[in-house]
Short mmCIF file of C-alpha atoms and ligand atoms in Angstrom, two decimals:
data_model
loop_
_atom_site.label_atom_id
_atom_site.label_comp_id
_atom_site.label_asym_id
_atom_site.label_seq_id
_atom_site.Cartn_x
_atom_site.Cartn_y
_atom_site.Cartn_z
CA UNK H 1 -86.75 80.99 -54.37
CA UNK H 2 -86.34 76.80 -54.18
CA UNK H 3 -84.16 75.28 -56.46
CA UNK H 4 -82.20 71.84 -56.72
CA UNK H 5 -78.98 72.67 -55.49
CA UNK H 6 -75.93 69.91 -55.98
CA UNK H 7 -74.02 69.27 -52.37
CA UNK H 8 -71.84 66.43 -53.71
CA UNK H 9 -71.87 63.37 -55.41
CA UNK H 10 -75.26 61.79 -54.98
CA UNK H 11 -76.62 64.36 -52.55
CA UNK H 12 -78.86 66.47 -54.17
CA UNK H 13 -81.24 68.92 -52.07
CA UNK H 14 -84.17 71.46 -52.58
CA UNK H 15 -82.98 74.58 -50.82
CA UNK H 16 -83.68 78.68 -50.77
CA UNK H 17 -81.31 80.40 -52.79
CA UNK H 18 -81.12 83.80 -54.50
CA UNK H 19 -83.99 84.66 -56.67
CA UNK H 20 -83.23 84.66 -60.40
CA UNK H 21 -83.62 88.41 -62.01
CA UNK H 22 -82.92 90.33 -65.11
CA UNK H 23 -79.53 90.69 -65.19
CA UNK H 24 -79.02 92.23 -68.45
CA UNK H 25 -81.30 93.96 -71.02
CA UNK H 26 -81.06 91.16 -73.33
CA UNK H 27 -82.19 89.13 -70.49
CA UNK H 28 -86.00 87.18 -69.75
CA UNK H 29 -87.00 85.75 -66.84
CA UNK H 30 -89.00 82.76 -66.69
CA UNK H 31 -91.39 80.71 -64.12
CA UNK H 32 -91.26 77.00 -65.10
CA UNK H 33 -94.16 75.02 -64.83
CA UNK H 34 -91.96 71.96 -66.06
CA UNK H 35 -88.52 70.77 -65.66
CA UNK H 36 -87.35 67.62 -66.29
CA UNK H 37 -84.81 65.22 -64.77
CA UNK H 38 -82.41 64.22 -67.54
CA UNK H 39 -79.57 61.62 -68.32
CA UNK H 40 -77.25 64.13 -68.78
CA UNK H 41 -77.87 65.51 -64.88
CA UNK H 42 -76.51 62.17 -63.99
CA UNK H 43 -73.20 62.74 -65.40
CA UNK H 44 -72.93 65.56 -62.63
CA UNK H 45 -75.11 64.27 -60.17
CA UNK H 46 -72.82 61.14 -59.55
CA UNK H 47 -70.12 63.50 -59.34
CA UNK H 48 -67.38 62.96 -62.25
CA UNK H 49 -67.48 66.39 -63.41
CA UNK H 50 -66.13 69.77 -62.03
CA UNK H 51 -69.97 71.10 -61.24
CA UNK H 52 -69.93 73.33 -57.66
CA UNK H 53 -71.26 72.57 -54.69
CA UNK H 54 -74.62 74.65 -54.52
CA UNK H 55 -75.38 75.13 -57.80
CA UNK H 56 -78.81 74.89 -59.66
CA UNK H 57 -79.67 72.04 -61.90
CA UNK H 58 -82.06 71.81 -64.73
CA UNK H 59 -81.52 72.35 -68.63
CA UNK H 60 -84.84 71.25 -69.50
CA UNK H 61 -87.08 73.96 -69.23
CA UNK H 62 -90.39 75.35 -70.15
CA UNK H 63 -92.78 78.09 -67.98
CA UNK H 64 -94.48 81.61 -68.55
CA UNK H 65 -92.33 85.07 -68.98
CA UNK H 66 -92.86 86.96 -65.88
CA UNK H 67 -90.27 89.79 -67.04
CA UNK H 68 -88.79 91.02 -70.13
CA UNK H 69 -85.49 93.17 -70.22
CA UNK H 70 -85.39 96.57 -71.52
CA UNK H 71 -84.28 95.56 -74.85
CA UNK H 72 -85.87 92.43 -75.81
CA UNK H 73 -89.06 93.59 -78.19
CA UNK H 74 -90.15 89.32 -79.37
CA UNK H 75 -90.86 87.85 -76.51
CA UNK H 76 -93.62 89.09 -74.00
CA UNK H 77 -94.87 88.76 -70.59
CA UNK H 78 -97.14 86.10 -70.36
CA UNK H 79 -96.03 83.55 -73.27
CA UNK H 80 -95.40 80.53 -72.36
CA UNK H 81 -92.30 79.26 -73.40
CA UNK H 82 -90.03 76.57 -74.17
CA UNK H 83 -86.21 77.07 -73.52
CA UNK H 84 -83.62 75.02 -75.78
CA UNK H 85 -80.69 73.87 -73.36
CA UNK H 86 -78.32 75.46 -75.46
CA UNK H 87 -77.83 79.05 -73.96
CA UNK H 88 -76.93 80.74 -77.65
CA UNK H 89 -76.44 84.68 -78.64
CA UNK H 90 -77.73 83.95 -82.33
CA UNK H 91 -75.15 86.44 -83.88
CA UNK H 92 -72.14 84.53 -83.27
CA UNK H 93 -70.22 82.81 -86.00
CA UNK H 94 -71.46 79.07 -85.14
CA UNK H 95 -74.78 80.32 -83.81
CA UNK H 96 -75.40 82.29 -87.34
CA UNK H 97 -74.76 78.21 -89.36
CA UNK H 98 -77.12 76.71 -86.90
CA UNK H 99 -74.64 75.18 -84.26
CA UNK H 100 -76.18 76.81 -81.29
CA UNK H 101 -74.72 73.98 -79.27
CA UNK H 102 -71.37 74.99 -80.27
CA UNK H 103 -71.99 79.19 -79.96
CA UNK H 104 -68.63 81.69 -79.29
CA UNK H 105 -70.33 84.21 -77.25
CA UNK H 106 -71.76 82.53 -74.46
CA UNK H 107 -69.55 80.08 -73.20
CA UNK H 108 -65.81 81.11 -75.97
CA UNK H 109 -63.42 78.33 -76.60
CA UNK H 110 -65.57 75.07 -75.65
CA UNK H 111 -67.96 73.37 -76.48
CA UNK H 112 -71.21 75.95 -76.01
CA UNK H 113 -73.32 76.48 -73.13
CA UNK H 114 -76.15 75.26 -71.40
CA UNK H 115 -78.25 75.95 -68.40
CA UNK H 116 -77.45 74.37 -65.12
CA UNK H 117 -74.38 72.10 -66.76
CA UNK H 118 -70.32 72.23 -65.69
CA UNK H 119 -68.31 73.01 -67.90
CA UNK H 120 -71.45 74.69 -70.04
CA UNK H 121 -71.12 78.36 -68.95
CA UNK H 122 -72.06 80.10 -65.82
CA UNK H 123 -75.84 79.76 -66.47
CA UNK H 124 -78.05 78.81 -63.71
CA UNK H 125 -80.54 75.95 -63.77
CA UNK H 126 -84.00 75.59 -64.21
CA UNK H 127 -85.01 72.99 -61.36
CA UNK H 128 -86.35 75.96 -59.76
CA UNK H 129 -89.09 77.80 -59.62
CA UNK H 130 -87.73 80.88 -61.69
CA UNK H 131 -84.99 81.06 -64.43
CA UNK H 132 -83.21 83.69 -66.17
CA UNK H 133 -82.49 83.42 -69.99
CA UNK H 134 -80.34 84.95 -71.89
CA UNK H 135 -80.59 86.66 -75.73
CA UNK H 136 -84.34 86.18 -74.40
CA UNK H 137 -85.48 86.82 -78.03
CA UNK H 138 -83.03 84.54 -79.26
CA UNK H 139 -83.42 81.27 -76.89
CA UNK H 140 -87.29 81.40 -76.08
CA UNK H 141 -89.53 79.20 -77.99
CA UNK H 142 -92.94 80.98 -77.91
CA UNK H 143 -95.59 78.12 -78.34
CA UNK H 144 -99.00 78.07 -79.80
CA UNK H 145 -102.34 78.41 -78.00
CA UNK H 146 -102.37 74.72 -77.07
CA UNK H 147 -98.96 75.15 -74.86
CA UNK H 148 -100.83 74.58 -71.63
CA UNK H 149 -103.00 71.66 -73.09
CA UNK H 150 -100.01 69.58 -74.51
CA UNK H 151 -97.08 71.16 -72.02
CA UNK H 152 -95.82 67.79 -71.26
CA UNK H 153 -95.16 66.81 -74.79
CA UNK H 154 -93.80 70.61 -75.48
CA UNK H 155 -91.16 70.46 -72.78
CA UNK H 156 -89.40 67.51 -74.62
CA UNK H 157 -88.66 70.41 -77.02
CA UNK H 158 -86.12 71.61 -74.03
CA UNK H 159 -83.53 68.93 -75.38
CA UNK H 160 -84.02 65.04 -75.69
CA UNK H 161 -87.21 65.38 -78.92
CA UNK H 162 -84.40 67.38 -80.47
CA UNK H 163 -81.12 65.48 -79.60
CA UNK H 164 -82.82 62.22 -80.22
CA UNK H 165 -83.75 63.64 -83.62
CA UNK H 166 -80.51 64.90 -83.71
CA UNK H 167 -79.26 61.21 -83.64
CA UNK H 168 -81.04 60.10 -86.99
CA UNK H 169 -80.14 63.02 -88.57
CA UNK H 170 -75.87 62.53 -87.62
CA UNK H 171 -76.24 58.44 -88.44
CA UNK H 172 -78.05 60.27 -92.35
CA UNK H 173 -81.35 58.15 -91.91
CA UNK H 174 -83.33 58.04 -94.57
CA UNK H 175 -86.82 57.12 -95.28
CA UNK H 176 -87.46 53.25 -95.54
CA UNK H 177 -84.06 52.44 -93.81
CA UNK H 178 -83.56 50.70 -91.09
CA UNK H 179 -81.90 51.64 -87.22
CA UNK H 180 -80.30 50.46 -84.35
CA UNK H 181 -80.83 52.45 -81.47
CA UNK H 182 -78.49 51.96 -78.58
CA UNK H 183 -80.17 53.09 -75.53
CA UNK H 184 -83.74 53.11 -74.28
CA UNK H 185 -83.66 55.83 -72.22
CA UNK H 186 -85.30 58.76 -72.67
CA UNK H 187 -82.80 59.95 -75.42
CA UNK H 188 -82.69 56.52 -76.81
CA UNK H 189 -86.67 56.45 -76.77
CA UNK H 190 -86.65 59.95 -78.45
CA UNK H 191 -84.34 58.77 -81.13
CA UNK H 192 -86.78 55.95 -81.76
CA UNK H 193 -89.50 57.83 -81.74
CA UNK H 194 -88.18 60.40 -84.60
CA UNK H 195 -87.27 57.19 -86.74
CA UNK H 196 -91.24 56.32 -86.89
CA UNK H 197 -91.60 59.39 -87.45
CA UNK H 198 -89.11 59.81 -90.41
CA UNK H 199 -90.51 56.68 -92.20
CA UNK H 200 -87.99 53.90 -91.08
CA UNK H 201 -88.45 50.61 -92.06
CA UNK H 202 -87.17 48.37 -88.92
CA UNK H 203 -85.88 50.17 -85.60
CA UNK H 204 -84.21 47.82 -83.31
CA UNK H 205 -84.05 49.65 -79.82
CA UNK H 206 -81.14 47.69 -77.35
CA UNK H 207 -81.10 48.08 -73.33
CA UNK H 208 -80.89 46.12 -70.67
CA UNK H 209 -84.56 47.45 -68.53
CA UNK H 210 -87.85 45.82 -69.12
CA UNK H 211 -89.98 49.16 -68.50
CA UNK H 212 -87.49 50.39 -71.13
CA UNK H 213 -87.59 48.18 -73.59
CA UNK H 214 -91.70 47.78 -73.26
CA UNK H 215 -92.18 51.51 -73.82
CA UNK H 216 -89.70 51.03 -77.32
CA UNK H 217 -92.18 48.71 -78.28
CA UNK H 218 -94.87 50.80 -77.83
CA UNK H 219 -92.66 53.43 -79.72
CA UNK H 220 -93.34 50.37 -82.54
CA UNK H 221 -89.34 49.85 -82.14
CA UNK H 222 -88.04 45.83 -81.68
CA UNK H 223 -86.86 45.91 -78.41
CA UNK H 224 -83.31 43.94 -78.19
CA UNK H 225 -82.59 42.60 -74.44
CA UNK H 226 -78.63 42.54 -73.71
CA UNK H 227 -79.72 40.55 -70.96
CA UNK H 228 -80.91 37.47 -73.13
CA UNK H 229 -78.47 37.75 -76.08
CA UNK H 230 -75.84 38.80 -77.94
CA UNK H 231 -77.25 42.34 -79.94
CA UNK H 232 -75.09 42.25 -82.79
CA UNK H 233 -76.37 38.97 -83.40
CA UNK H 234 -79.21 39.43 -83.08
CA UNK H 235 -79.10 42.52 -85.27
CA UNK H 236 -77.44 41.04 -88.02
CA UNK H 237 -80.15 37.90 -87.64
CA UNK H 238 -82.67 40.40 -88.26
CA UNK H 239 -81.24 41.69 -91.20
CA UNK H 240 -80.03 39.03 -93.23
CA UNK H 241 -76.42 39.31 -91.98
CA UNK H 242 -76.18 42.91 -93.72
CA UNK H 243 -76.89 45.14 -90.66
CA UNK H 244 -78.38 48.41 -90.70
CA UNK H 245 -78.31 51.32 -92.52
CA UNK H 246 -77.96 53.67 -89.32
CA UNK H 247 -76.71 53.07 -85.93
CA UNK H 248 -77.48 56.11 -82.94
CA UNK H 249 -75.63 55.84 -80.09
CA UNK H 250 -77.92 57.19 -76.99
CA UNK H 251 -75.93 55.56 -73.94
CA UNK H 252 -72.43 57.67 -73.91
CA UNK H 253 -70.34 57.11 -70.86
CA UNK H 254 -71.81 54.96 -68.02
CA UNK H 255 -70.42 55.28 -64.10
CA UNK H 256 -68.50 51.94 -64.35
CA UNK H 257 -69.55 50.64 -60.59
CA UNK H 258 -73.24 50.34 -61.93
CA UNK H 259 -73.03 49.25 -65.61
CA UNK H 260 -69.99 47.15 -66.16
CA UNK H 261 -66.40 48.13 -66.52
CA UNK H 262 -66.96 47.69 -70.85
CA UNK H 263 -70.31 49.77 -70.71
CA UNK H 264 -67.82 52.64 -71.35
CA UNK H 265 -66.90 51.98 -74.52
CA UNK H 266 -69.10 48.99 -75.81
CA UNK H 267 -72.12 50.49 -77.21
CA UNK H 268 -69.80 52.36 -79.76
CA UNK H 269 -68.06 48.69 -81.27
CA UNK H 270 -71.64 47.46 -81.12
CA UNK H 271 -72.92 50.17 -83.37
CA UNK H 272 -69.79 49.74 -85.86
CA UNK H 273 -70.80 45.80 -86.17
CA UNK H 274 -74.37 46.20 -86.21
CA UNK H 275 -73.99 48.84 -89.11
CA UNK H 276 -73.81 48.00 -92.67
CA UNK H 277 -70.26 48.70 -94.38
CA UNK H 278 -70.91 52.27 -95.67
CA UNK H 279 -73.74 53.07 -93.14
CA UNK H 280 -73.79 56.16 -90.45
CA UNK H 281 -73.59 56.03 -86.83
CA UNK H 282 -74.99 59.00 -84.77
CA UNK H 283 -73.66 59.36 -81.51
CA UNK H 284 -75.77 61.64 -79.05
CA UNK H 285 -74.58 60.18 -75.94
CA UNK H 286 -72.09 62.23 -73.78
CA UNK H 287 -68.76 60.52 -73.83
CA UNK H 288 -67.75 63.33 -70.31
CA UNK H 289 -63.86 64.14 -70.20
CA UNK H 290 -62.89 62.07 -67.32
CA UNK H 291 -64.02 59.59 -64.15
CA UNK H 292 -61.24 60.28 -62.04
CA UNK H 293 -63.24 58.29 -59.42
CA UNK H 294 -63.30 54.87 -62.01
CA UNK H 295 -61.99 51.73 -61.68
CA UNK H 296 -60.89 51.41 -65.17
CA UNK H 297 -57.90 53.46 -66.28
CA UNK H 298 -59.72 54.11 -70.02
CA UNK H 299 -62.38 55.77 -68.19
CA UNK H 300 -59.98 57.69 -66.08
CA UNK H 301 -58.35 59.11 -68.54
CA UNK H 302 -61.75 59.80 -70.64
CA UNK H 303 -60.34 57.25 -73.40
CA UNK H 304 -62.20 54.60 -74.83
CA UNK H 305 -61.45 51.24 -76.27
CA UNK H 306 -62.80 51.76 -79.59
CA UNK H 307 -62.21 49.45 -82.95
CA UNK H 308 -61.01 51.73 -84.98
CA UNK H 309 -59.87 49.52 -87.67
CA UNK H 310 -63.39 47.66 -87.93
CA UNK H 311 -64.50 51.12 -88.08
CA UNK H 312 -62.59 52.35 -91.26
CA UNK H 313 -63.06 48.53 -93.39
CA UNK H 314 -66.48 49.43 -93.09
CA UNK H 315 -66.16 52.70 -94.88
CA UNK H 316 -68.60 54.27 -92.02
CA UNK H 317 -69.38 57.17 -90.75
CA UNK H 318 -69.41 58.42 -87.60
CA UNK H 319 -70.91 61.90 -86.58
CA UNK H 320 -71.17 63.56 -83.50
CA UNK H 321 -71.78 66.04 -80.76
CA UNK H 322 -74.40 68.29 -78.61
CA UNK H 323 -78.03 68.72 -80.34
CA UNK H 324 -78.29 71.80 -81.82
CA UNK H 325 -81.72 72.54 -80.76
CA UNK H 326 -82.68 75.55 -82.25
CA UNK H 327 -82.72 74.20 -85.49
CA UNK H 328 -84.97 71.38 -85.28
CA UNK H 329 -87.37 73.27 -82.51
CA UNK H 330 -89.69 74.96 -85.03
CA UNK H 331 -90.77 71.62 -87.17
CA UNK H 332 -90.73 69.52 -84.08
CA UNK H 333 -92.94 72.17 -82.32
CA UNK H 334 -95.19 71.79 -85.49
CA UNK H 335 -95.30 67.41 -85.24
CA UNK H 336 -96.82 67.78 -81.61
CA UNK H 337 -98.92 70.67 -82.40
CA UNK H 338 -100.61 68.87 -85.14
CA UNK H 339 -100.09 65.29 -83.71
CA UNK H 340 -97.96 63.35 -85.45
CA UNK H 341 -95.67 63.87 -82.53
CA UNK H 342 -95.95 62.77 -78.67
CA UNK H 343 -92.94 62.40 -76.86
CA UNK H 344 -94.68 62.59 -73.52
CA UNK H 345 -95.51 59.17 -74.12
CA UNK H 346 -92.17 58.28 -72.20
CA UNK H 347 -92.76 60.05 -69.07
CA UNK H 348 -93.22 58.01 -65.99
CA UNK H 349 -93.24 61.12 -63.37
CA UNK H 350 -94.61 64.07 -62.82
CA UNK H 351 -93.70 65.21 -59.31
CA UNK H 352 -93.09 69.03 -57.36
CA UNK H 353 -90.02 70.21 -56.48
CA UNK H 354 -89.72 69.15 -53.42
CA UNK H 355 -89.29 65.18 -54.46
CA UNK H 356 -86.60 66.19 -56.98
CA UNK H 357 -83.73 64.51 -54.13
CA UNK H 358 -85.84 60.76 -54.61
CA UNK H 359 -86.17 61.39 -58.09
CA UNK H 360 -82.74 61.64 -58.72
CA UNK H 361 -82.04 59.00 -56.69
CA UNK H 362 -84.97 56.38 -57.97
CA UNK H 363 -84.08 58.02 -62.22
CA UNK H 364 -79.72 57.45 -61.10
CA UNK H 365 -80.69 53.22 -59.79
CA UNK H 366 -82.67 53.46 -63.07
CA UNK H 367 -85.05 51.82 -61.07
CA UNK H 368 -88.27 49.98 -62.85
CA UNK H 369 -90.84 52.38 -63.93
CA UNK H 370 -88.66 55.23 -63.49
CA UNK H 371 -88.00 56.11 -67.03
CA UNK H 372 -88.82 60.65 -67.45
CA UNK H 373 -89.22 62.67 -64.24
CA UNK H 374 -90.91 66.50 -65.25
CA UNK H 375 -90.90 68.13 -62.20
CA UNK H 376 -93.78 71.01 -61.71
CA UNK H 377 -92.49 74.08 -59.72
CA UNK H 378 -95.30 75.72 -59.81
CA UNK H 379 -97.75 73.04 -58.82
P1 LIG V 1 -80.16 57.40 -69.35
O1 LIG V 1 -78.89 57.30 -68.58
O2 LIG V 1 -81.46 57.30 -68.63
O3 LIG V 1 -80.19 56.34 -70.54
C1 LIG V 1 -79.10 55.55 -70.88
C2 LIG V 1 -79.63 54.15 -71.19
O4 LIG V 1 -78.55 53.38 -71.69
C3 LIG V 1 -80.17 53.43 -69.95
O5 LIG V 1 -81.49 52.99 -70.17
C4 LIG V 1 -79.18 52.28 -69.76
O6 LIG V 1 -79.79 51.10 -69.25
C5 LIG V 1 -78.70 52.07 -71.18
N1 LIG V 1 -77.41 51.37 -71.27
C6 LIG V 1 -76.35 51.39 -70.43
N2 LIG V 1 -75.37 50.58 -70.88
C7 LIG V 1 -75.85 50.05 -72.02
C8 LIG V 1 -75.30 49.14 -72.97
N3 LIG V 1 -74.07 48.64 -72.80
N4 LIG V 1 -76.05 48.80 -74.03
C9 LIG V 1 -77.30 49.31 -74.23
N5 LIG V 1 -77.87 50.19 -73.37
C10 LIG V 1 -77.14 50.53 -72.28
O7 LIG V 1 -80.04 58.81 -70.04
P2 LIG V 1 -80.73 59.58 -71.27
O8 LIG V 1 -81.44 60.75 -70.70
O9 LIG V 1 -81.46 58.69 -72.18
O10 LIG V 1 -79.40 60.11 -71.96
C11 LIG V 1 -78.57 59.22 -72.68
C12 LIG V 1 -77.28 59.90 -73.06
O11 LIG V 1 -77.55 61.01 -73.93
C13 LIG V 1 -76.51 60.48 -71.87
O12 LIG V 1 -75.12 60.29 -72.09
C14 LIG V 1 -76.83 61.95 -71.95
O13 LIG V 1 -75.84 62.75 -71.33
C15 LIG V 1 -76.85 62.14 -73.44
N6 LIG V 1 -77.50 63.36 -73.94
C16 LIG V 1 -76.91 64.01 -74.98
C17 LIG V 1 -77.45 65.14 -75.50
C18 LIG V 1 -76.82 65.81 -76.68
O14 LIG V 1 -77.17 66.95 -77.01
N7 LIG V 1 -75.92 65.17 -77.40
C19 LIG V 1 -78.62 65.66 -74.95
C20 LIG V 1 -79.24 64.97 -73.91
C21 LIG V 1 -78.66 63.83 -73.40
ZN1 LIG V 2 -81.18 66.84 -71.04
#
């Protein structure tokens, strides 16, 4: 079958490699029909992480069963699907609270799996034009009649709906309060999106990219330019010098050579001054291990300059971590079935397979317009 294969930093190619199968009983297998490109492929695809040469990306997945192993008895041929990127067993100790992201069976001793991720378990990706899924019962979505119909807003069920929801919920927002979102990107933008949704009163949305910042507006988010002033000032203009209840953090690490030597660690001391004293701050973005390729020695090392002490006279909190996307996926499943939801508002491209290498490329240079790649195997 084709798949995007990784062949070093930056060098990403479609190539033949071994058809996915039922491995095990438990198993499903899967042909996508969407896949996206995601923020969190760049953290491998620029090559600061320990993900092999030739293997599959893709964690953000959503197709038709072709197969079903001998002992799943849910899930069917023919439904069409949507696939959390957490790769969970459902029995485990974390799995059984919820924290699928963090489960002990399929990935022990770290921090949970995922399809097509290092360090996330051996699981293949799904930027491909087949996929096998584990605990099939367990880690399928089935979806409602109108899955083919509204399959572009479904697939942001895959991850960044979810960990962008994920983000209000860590920072504790509450209806009527108000939100600074760090980050348009798609996770940003999805964080944005499920403050509407949750009855904010003023989301501020901060990034540096016009296409960006225009689709946050759309969103009905203020859209805060780094480019054209200071954001904490602006912030703290905006809200009468008291900042806001909740601050999400959708950036995470940034490869230094591209964003600034401080992008590292800044968005994280911005959130902590833009944030009332007492207030929550949500942090979604991936903060990876290590850069051993970057200039500065905090990202080296995978440290970060952060102000602690401004952090604890504020009395804040700070939670974070993977989304756990399995519990979110049912009510969120419900918003864009009935409407109130539609996170494929943010989608720029939908493109085969075969341009997944100038997608990556065009998505990495966060270059204007590019803002969500879904990439159609099957079309
Ligand atoms: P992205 O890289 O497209 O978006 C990041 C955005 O941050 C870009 O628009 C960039 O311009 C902006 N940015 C960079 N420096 C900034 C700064 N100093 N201030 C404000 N904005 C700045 O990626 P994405 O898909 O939106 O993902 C964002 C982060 O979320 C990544 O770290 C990704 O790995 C992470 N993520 C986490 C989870 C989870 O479960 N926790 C899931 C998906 C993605
Ligand atoms: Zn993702």
């Amino acid at each position: 079958m084709k798949a995007v294969v990784y062949n070093g930093p930056r060098d990403v190619s479609v190539s033949n490699v071994p058809d996915a199968r039922i491995e095990k009983p438990t198993d499903v297998l899967v042909r996508l029909t969407s896949t996206n490109i995601c923020g969190s492929d760049l953290h491998m695809y620029e090559g600061r992480t320990s993900f092999e040469k030739g293997r599959i990306f893709g964690h953000e997945n959503m197709g038709e069963v072709v197969e079903v192993g001998s002992a799943v008895d849910r899930v069917k041929k023919g439904d069409r699907v949507v696939l959390p990127f957490n790769v969970g067993c459902g029995f485990c100790e974390n799995c059984e609270r919820g924290f699928t992201g963090f489960c002990l069976t399929t990935n022990p001793g770290t921090a949970g799996a995922a399809y097509g991720f290092a360090e996330m378990g051996p699981y293949e990706g799904g930027q491909a034009e087949a996929l096998r899924v584990p605990y099939g019962d367990f880690n399928c979505l089935v979806l409602p009649p109108d899955a083919q119909a509204k399959e572009d807003d479904y697939v942001m069920l895959s991850d960044i709906f979810p960990t962008g929801w994920h983000a209000t919920e860590l920072a504790g927002l509450r209806p009527g309060e108000s939100v600074a979102v760090y980050g348009a990107g798609p996770v940003g933008l999805m964080a944005a999106h499920s403050a509407m949704i949750k009855g904010a009163s003023d989301v501020f949305v901060v990034d540096a990219h016009d296409d960006r910042l225009r689709l946050a507006a759309s969103l009905g988010a203020v859209p805060i330019d780094t480019r054209r002033c200071d954001p904490v000032e602006e912030i703290l203009n905006r809200t009468d010098g008291r900042g806001t209840d909740r601050g999400c953090e959708c950036v995470g690490y940034q490869c230094c050579d591209r964003h600034g030597k401080e992008a590292n660690h800044v968005t994280m001391n911005w959130a902590v001054a833009s944030t009332r004293a007492t207030g929550g701050i949500g942090v979604v973005g991936v903060f990876v291990p290590q850069d051993p390729g970057a200039p500065d020695i905090l990202a080296k090392e995978g440290k970060m300059a952060f102000d602690f002490g401004a952090f604890w006279f504020k009395g804040q909190q700070i939670r974070t971590g993977q989304a756990n996307v399995k519990a979110y996926n049912r009510q969120l499943a419900r918003l864009i079935h009935t409407g109130r939801a539609t996170p494929s508002k943010i989608i720029s491209h939908r493109l085969k397979l075969d341009e997944a290498p100038s997608a990556y490329e065009h998505f990495d240079n966060r270059d204007e317009g590019w803002t969500k790649v879904v990439l159609k195997p099957a079309a």
